[in-house]
CSV table of C-alpha atoms and ligand atoms in Angstrom, one decimal:
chain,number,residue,atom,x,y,z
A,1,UNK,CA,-17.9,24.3,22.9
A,2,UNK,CA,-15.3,26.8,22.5
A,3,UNK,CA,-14.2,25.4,18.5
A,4,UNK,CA,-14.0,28.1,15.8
A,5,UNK,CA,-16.2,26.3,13.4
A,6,UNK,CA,-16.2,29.1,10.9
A,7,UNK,CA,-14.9,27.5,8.0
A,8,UNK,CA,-11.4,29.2,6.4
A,9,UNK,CA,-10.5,31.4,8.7
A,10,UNK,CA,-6.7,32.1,9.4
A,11,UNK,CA,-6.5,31.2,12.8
A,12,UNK,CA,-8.5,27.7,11.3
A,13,UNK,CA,-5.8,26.8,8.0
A,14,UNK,CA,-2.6,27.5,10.9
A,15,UNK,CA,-4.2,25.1,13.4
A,16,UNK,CA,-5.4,22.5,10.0
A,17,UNK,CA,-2.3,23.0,8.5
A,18,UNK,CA,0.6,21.1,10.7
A,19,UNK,CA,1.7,18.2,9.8
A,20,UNK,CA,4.7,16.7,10.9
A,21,UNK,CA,5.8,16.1,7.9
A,22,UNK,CA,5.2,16.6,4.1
A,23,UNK,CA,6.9,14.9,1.4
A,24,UNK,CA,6.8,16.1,-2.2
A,25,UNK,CA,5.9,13.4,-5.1
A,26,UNK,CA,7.8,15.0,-7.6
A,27,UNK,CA,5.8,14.3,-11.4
A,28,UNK,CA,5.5,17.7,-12.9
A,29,UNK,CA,2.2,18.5,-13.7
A,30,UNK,CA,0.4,15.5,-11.9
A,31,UNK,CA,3.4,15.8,-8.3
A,32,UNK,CA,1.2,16.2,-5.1
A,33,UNK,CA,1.9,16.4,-1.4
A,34,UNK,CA,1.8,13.9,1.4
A,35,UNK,CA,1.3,14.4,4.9
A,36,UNK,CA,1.8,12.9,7.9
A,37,UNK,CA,1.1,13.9,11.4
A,38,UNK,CA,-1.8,13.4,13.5
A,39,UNK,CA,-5.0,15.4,13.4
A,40,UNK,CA,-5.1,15.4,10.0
A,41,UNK,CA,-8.7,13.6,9.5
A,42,UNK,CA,-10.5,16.6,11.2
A,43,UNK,CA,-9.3,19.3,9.2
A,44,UNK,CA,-9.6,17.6,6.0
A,45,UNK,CA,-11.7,20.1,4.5
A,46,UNK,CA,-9.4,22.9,5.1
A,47,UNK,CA,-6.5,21.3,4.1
A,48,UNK,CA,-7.7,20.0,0.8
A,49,UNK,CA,-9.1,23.3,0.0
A,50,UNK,CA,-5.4,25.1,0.7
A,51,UNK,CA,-4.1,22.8,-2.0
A,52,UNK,CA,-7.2,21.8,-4.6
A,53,UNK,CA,-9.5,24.6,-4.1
A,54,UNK,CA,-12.9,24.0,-3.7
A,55,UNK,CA,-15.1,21.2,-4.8
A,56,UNK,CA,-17.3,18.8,-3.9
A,57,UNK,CA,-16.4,15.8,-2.1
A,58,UNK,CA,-17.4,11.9,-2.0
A,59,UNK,CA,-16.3,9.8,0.6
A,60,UNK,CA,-15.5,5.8,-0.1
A,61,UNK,CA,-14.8,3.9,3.1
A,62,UNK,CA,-15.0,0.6,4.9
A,63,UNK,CA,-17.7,-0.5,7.2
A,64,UNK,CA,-14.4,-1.4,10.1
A,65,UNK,CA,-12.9,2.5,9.3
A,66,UNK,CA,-16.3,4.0,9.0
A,67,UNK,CA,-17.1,2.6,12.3
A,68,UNK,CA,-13.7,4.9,14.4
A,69,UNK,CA,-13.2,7.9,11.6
A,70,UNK,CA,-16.0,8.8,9.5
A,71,UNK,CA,-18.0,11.3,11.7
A,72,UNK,CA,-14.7,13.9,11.8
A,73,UNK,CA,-14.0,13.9,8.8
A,74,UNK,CA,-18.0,13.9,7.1
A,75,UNK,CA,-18.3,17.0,9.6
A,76,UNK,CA,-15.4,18.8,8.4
A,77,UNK,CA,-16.8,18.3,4.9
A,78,UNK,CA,-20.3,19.4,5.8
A,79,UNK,CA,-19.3,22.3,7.5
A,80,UNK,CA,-17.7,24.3,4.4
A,81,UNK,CA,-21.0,22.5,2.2
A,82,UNK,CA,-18.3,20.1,0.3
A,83,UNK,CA,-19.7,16.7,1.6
A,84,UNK,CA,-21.4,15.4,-1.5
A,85,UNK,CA,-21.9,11.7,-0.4
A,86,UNK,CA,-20.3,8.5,1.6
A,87,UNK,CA,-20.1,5.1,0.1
A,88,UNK,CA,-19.2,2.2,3.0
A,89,UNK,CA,-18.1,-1.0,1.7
A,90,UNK,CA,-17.6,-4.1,3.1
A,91,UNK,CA,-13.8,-4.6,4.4
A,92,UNK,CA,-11.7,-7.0,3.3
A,93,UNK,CA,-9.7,-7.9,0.2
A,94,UNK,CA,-12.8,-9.8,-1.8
A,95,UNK,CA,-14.2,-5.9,-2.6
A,96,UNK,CA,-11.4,-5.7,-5.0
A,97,UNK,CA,-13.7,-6.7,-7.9
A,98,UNK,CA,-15.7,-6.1,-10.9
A,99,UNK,CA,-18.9,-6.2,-9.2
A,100,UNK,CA,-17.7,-3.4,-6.2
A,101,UNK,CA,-16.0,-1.5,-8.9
A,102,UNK,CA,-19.3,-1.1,-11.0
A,103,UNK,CA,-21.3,-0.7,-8.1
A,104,UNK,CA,-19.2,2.0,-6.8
A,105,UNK,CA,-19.0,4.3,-10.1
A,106,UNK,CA,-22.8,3.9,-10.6
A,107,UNK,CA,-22.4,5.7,-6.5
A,108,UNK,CA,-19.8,8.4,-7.4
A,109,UNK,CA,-22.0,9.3,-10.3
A,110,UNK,CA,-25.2,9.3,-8.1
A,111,UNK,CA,-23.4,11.6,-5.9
A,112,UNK,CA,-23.1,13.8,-8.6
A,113,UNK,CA,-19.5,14.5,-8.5
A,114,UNK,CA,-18.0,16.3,-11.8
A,115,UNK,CA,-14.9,16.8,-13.4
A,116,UNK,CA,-13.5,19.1,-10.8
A,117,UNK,CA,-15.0,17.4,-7.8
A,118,UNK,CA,-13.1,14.8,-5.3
A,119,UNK,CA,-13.4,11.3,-4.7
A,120,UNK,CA,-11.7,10.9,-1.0
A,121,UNK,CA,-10.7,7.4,0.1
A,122,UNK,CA,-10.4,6.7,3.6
A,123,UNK,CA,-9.4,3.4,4.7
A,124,UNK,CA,-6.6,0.7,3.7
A,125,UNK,CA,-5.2,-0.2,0.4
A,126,UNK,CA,-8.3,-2.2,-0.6
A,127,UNK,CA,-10.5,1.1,-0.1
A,128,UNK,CA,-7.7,3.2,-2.1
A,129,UNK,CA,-6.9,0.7,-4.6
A,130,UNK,CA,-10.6,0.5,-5.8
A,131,UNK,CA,-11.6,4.1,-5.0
A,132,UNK,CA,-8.6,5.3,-7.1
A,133,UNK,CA,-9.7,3.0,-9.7
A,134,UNK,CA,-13.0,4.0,-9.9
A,135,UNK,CA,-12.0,7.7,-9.7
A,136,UNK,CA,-9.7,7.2,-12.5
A,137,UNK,CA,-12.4,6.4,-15.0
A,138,UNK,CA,-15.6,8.0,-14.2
A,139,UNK,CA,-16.2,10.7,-16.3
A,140,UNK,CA,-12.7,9.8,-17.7
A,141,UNK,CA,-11.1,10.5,-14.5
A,142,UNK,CA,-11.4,12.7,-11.8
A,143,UNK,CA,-9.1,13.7,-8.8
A,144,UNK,CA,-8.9,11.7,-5.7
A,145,UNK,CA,-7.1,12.6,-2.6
A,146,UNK,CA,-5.7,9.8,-0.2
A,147,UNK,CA,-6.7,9.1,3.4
A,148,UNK,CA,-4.9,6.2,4.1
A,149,UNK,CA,-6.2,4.3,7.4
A,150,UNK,CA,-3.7,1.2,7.7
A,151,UNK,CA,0.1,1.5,8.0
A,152,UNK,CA,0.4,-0.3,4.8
A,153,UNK,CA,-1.9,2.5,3.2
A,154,UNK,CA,0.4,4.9,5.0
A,155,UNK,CA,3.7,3.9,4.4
A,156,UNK,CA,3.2,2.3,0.7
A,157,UNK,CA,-0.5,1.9,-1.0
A,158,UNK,CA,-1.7,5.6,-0.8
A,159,UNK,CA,1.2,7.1,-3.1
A,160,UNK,CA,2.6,6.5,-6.3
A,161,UNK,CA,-1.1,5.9,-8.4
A,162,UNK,CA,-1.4,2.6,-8.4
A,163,UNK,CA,-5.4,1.6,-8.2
A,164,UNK,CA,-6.7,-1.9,-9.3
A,165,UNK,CA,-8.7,-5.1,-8.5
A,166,UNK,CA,-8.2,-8.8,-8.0
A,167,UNK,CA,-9.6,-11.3,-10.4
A,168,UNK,CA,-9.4,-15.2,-10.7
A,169,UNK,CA,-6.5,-15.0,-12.0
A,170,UNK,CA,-4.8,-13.0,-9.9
A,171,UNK,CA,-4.2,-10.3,-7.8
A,172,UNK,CA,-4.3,-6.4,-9.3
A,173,UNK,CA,-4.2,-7.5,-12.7
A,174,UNK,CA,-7.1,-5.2,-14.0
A,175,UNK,CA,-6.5,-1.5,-12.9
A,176,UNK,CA,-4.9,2.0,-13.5
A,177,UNK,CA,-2.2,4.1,-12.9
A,178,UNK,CA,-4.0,7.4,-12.0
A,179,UNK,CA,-1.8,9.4,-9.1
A,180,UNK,CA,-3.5,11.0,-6.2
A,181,UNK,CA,-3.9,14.9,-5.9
A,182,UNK,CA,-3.0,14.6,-2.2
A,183,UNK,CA,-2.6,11.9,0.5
A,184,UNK,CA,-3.3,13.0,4.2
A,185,UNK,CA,-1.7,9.9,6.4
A,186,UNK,CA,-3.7,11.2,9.9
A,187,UNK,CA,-1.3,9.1,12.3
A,188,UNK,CA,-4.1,8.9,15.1
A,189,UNK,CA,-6.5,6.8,13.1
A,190,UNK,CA,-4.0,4.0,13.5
A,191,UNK,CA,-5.1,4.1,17.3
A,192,UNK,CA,-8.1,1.4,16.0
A,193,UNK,CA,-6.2,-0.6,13.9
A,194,UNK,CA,-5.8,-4.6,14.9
A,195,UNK,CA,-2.0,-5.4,15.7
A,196,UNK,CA,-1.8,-8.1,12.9
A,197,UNK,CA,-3.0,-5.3,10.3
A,198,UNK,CA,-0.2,-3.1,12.2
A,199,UNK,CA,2.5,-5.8,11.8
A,200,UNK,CA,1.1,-6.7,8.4
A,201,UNK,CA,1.6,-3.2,7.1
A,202,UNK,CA,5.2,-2.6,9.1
A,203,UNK,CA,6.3,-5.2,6.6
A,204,UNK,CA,5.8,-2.8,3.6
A,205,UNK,CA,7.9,-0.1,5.5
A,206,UNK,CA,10.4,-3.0,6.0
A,207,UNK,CA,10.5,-4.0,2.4
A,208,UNK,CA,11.5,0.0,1.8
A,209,UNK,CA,15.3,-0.6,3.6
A,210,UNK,CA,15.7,-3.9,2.4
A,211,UNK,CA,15.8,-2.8,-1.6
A,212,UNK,CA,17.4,0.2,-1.1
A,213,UNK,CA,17.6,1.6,2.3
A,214,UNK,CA,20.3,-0.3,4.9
A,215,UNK,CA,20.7,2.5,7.6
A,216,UNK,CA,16.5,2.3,7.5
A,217,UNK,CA,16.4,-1.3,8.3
A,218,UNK,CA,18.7,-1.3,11.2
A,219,UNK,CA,16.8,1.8,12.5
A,220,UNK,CA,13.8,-0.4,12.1
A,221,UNK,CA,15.9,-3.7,13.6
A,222,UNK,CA,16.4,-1.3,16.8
A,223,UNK,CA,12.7,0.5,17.0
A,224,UNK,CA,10.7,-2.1,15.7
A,225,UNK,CA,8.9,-2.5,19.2
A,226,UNK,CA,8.1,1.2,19.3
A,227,UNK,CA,6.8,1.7,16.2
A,228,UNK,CA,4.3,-1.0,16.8
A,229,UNK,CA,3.6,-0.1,19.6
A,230,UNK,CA,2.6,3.7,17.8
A,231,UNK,CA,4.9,5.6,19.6
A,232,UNK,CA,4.0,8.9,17.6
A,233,UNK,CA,7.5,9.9,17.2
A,234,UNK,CA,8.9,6.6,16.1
A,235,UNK,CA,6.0,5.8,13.5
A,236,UNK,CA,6.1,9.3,11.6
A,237,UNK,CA,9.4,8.9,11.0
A,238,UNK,CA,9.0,5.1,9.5
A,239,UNK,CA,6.4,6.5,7.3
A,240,UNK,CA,8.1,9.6,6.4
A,241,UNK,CA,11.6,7.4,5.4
A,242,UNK,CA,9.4,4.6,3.6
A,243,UNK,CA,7.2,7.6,1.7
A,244,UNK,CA,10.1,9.4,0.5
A,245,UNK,CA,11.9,6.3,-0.5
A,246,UNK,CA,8.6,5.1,-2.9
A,247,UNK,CA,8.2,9.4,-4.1
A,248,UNK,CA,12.1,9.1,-5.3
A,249,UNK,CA,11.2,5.8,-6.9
A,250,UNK,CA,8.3,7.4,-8.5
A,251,UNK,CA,9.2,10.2,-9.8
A,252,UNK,CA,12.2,8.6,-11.4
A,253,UNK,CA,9.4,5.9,-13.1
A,254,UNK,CA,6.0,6.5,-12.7
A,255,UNK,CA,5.0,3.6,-14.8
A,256,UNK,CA,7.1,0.8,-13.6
A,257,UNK,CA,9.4,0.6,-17.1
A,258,UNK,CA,12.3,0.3,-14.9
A,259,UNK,CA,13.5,1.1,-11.0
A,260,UNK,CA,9.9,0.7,-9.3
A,261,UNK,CA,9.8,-3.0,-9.9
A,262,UNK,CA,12.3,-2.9,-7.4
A,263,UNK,CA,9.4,-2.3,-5.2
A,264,UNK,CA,8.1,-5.6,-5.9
A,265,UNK,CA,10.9,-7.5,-4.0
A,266,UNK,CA,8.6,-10.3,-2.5
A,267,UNK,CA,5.4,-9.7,-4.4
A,268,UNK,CA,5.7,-12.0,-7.1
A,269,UNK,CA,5.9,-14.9,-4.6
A,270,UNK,CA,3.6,-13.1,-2.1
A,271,UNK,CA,0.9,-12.4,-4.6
A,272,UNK,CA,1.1,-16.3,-5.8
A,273,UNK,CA,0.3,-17.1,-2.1
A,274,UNK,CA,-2.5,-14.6,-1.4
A,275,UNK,CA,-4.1,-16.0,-4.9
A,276,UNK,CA,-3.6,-19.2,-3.6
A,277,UNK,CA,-4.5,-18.6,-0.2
A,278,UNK,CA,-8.2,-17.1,-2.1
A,279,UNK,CA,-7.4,-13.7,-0.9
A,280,UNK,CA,-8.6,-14.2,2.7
A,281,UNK,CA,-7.9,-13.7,6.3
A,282,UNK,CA,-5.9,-16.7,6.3
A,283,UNK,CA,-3.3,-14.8,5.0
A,284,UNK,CA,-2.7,-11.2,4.9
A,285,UNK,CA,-1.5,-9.1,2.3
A,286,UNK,CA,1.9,-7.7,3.9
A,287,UNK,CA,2.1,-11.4,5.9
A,288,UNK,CA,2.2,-13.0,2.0
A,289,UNK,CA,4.9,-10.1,1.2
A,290,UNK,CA,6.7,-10.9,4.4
A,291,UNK,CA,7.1,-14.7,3.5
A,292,UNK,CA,7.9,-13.3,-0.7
A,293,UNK,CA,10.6,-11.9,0.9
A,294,UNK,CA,12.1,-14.5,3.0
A,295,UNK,CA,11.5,-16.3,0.2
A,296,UNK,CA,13.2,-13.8,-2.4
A,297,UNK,CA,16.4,-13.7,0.0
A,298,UNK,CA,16.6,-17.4,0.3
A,299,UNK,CA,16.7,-17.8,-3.4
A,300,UNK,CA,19.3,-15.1,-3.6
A,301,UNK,CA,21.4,-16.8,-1.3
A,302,UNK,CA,21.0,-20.3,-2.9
A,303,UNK,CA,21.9,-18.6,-6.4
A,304,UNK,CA,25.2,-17.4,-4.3
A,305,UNK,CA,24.1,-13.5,-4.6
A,306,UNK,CA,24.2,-13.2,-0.9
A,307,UNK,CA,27.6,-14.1,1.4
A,308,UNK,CA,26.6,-13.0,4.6
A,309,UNK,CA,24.3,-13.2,7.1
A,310,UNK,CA,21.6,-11.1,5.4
A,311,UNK,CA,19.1,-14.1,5.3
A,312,UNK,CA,19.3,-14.7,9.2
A,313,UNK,CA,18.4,-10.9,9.8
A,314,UNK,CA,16.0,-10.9,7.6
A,315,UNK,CA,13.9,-13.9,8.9
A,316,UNK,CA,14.8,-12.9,12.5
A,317,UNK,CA,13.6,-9.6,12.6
A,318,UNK,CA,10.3,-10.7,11.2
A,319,UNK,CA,9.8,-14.0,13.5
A,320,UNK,CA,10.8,-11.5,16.4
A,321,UNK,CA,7.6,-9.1,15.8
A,322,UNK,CA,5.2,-12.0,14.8
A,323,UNK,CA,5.0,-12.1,11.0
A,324,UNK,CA,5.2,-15.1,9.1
A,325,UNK,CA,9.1,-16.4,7.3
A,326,UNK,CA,8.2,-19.6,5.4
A,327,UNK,CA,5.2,-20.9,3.3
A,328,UNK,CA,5.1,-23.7,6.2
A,329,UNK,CA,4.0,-20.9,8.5
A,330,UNK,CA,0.4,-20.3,6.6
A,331,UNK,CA,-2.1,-21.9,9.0
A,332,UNK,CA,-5.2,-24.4,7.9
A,333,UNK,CA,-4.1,-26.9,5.5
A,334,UNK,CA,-1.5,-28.4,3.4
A,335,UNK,CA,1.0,-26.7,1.8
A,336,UNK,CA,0.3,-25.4,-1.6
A,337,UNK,CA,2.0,-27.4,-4.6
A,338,UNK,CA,4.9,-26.0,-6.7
A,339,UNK,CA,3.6,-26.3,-10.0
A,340,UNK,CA,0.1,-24.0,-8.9
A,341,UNK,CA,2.2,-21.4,-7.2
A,342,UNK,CA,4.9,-21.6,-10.7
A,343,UNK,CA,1.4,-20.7,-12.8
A,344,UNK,CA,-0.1,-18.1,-10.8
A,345,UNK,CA,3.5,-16.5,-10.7
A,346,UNK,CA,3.2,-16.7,-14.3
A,347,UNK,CA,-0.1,-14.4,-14.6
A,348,UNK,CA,2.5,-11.8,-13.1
A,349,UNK,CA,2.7,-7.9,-14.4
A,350,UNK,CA,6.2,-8.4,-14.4
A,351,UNK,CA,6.2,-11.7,-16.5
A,352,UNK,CA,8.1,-10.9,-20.1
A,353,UNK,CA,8.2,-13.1,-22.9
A,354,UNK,CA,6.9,-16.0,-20.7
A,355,UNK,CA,10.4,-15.5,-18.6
A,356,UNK,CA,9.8,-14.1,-15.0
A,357,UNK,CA,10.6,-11.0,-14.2
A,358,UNK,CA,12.6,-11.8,-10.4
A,359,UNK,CA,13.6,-9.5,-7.4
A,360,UNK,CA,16.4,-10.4,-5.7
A,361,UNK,CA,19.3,-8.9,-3.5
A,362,UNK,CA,22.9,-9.1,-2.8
A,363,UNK,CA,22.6,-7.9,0.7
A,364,UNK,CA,20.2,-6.2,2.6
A,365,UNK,CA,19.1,-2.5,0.9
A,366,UNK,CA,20.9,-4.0,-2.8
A,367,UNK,CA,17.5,-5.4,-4.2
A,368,UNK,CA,18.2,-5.9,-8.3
A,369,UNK,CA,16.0,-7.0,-11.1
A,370,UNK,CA,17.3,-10.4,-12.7
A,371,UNK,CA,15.2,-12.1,-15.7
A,372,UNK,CA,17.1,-15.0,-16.5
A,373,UNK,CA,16.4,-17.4,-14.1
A,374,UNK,CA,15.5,-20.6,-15.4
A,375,UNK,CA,11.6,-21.4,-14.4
A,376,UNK,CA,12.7,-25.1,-13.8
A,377,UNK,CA,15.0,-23.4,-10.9
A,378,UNK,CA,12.3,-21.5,-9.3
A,379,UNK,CA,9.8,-24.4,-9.8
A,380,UNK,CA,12.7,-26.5,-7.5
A,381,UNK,CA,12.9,-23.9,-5.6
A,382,UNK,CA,9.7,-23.4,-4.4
A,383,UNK,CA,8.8,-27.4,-4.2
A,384,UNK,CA,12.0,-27.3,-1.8
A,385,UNK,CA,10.6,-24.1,-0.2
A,386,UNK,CA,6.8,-25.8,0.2
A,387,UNK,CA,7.9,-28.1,2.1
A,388,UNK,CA,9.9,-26.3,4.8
B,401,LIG,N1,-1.6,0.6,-4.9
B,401,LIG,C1,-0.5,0.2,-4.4
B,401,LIG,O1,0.6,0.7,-4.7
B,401,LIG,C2,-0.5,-0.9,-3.4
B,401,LIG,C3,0.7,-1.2,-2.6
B,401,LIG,C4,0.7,-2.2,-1.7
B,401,LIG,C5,-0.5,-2.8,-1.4
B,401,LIG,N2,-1.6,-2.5,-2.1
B,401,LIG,C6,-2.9,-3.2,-1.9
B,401,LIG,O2,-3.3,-2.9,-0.6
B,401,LIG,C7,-4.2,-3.9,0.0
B,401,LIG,C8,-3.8,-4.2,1.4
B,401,LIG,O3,-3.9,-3.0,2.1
B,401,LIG,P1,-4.3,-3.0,3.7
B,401,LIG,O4,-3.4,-4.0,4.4
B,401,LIG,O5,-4.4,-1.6,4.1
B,401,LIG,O6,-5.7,-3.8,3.6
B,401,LIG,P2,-7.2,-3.3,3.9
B,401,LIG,O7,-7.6,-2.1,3.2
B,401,LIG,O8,-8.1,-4.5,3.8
B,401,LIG,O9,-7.1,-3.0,5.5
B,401,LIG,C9,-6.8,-4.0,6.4
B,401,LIG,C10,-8.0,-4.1,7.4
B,401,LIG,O10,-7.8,-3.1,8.4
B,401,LIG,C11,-9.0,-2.4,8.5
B,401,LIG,N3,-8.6,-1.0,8.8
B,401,LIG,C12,-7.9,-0.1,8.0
B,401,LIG,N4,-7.7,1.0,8.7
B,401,LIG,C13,-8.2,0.8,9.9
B,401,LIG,C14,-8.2,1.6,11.1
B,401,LIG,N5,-7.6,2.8,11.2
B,401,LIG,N6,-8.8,1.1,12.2
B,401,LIG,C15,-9.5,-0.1,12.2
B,401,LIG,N7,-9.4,-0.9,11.1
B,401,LIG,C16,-8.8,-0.4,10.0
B,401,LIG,C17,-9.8,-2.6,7.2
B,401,LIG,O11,-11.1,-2.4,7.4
B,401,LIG,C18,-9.4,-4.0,6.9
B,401,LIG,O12,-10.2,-4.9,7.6
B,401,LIG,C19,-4.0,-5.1,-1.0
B,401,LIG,O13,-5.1,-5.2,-1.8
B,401,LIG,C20,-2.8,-4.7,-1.8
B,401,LIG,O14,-2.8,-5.3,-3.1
B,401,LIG,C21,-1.6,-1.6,-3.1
């Protein structure tokens, strides 16, 4: 073993400090950086003590992550005397709750992390959604840095503060905006992740080019196949593009008063589908956003937004790499009625007044925010839509 172990030395921060690329969230006091480049999980330690100083560190992770990445990244901890204690939790989308939530501040406290101490998450959006939110109000907040695991995580979850839980009544209604002091995106841990969590999260980077971003999209539309197949080149730059596209969105509104519900184009129909769906396997997060999308572009078009061939691309691209296009396409069971998809749409964040609060486009990369569609039209819609 020829490894210089010795924590913080020069030669150490160079060889820790090389990402491929860092991109700036710019909010003032609270901006932070986000990297991207492989390697990163194994010189965690260094690199969060370059930009936070020191402190202690808890780790909150997923039994699936845990399983390929926590051993580098506990040792880097341990070996500067920063690890103070991992939590694993069980994967999957039902540990956004109350119970994990309470459960998991009781374990932050019992690690004995303090005000200046570090909650770390590393895994997918569930672990940094309810990590962040637990971080956010133990001892009335403490920092958390981002190690997202998925390429949703990567390319969307893991920046812009966002932290929350499901409940009945629908999905991320209870949470907090509390930003990140750092997000290290280590693009080698994707090396373990299953292809339909990899084509899932592709639909987030997706979403990115299609509200704002045209040139993106057709880059995407021409490397889709590499960057699912992880070609390192190909998916640093789709996370770098989609990153900096949510950090301009950001920064401009932190708190979603305005532009960054333009990052919802597909959500309020995907999130009626996951709650319907019971937040499961049988349908995926980004697979629910890829059919909110279809969706949001076919309502566009019948509302006479759209006069080209937006919709076909659209739907083609995603049928090409596997994801799903129409509500028809959810497997086990009948389709889900109008009228219970119309009401969980109602529970939205973006409802106002009782009138929905809709995403829609006039092309591909001109997503707007219209409020004056008639509910009656959407319910139609989607009972059209249900049945296709
Ligand atoms: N906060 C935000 O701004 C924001 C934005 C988009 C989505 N989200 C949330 O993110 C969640 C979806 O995120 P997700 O798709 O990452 O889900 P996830 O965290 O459930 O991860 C997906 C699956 O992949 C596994 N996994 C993750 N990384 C892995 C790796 N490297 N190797 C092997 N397995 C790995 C996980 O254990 C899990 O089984 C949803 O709850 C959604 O609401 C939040």
């Amino acid at each position: 073993m020829s490894a210089d172990r010795s924590p913080r030395t020069p030669a150490r921060q160079d060889r820790a400090a090389q990402p491929a690329a860092t991109i700036r969230v710019a909010l003032g006091s609270r901006a932070y950086d986000v990297l991207i480049g492989p390697g990163l999980v194994a010189s965690a330690a260094d690199l969060i003590e370059a930009r936070l100083g020191k402190g202690k560190c808890g780790i909150v992770t997923d039994a699936n992550v845990a399983a390929g990445h926590l051993e580098p990244l506990e040792a880097s901890l341990k070996t500067v005397g920063r690890h103070a204690g991992t939590e694993v939790l069980a994967p999957g989308e039902a540990t956004k709750s109350f119970a994990s939530l309470a459960r998991l501040c009781e374990r932050l406290l019992e690690m004995g992390l303090e005000r200046g101490d570090l909650v770390i998450a590393l895994g997918g959006g569930v672990v940094g959604d309810l990590a962040g939110f637990a971080a956010s109000i133990v001892r009335r907040g403490i920092r958390f840095v981002q190690m997202p695991t998925s390429l949703l995580a990567q390319v969307d979850s893991s920046v812009g503060g966002k932290t929350g839980i499901n409940t009945p009544q629908g999905k991320n209604l209870v949470g907090t905006f509390h930003q990140p002091s750092l997000v290290l995106a280590d693009t080698d841990v994707l090396a373990t992740l299953p292809p339909r969590q990899l084509r899932a999260g592709y639909v987030e980077a997706a979403k990115y080019g299609l509200i704002a971003d045209a040139a993106y999209f057709g880059w995407l539309e021409q490397n889709a196949s590499a960057v699912l197949a992880k070609d390192i080149a190909a998916v640093t730059h789709a996370i770098a593009i989609a990153v900096q596209g949510k950090a301009d969105v950001v920064a401009r509104d932190e708190t979603e008063t305005g532009d960054r519900m333009l990052l919802n184009l597909g959500h309020t129909f995907g999130h009626a589908l996951e709650a319907w769906a019971g937040f499961s396997d049988r349908l995926l997060h980004g697979e629910a956003i890829a059919i909110g999308i279809c969706l949001a572009f076919r309502l566009s078009e019948e509302l006479g937004l759209i006069g080209n061939n937006s919709v076909a691309r659209v739907e083609t691209h995603f049928a090409s790499i596997g994801l799903p296009t129409r509500i028809a396409d959810i497997p086990g069971g009948p389709a889900p009625d109008a009228a219970t998809l119309l009401e969980i749409m109602g529970q939205d964040k973006k409802v106002r007044e009782g009138k929905l609060t809709l995403i829609l486009v006039r092309g591909i990369g001109e997503a707007f925010i219209r409020r004056d569609v008639a509910p009656n039209a959407v319910l139609d819609f989607i009972a059209r839509q249900a049945g296709r």
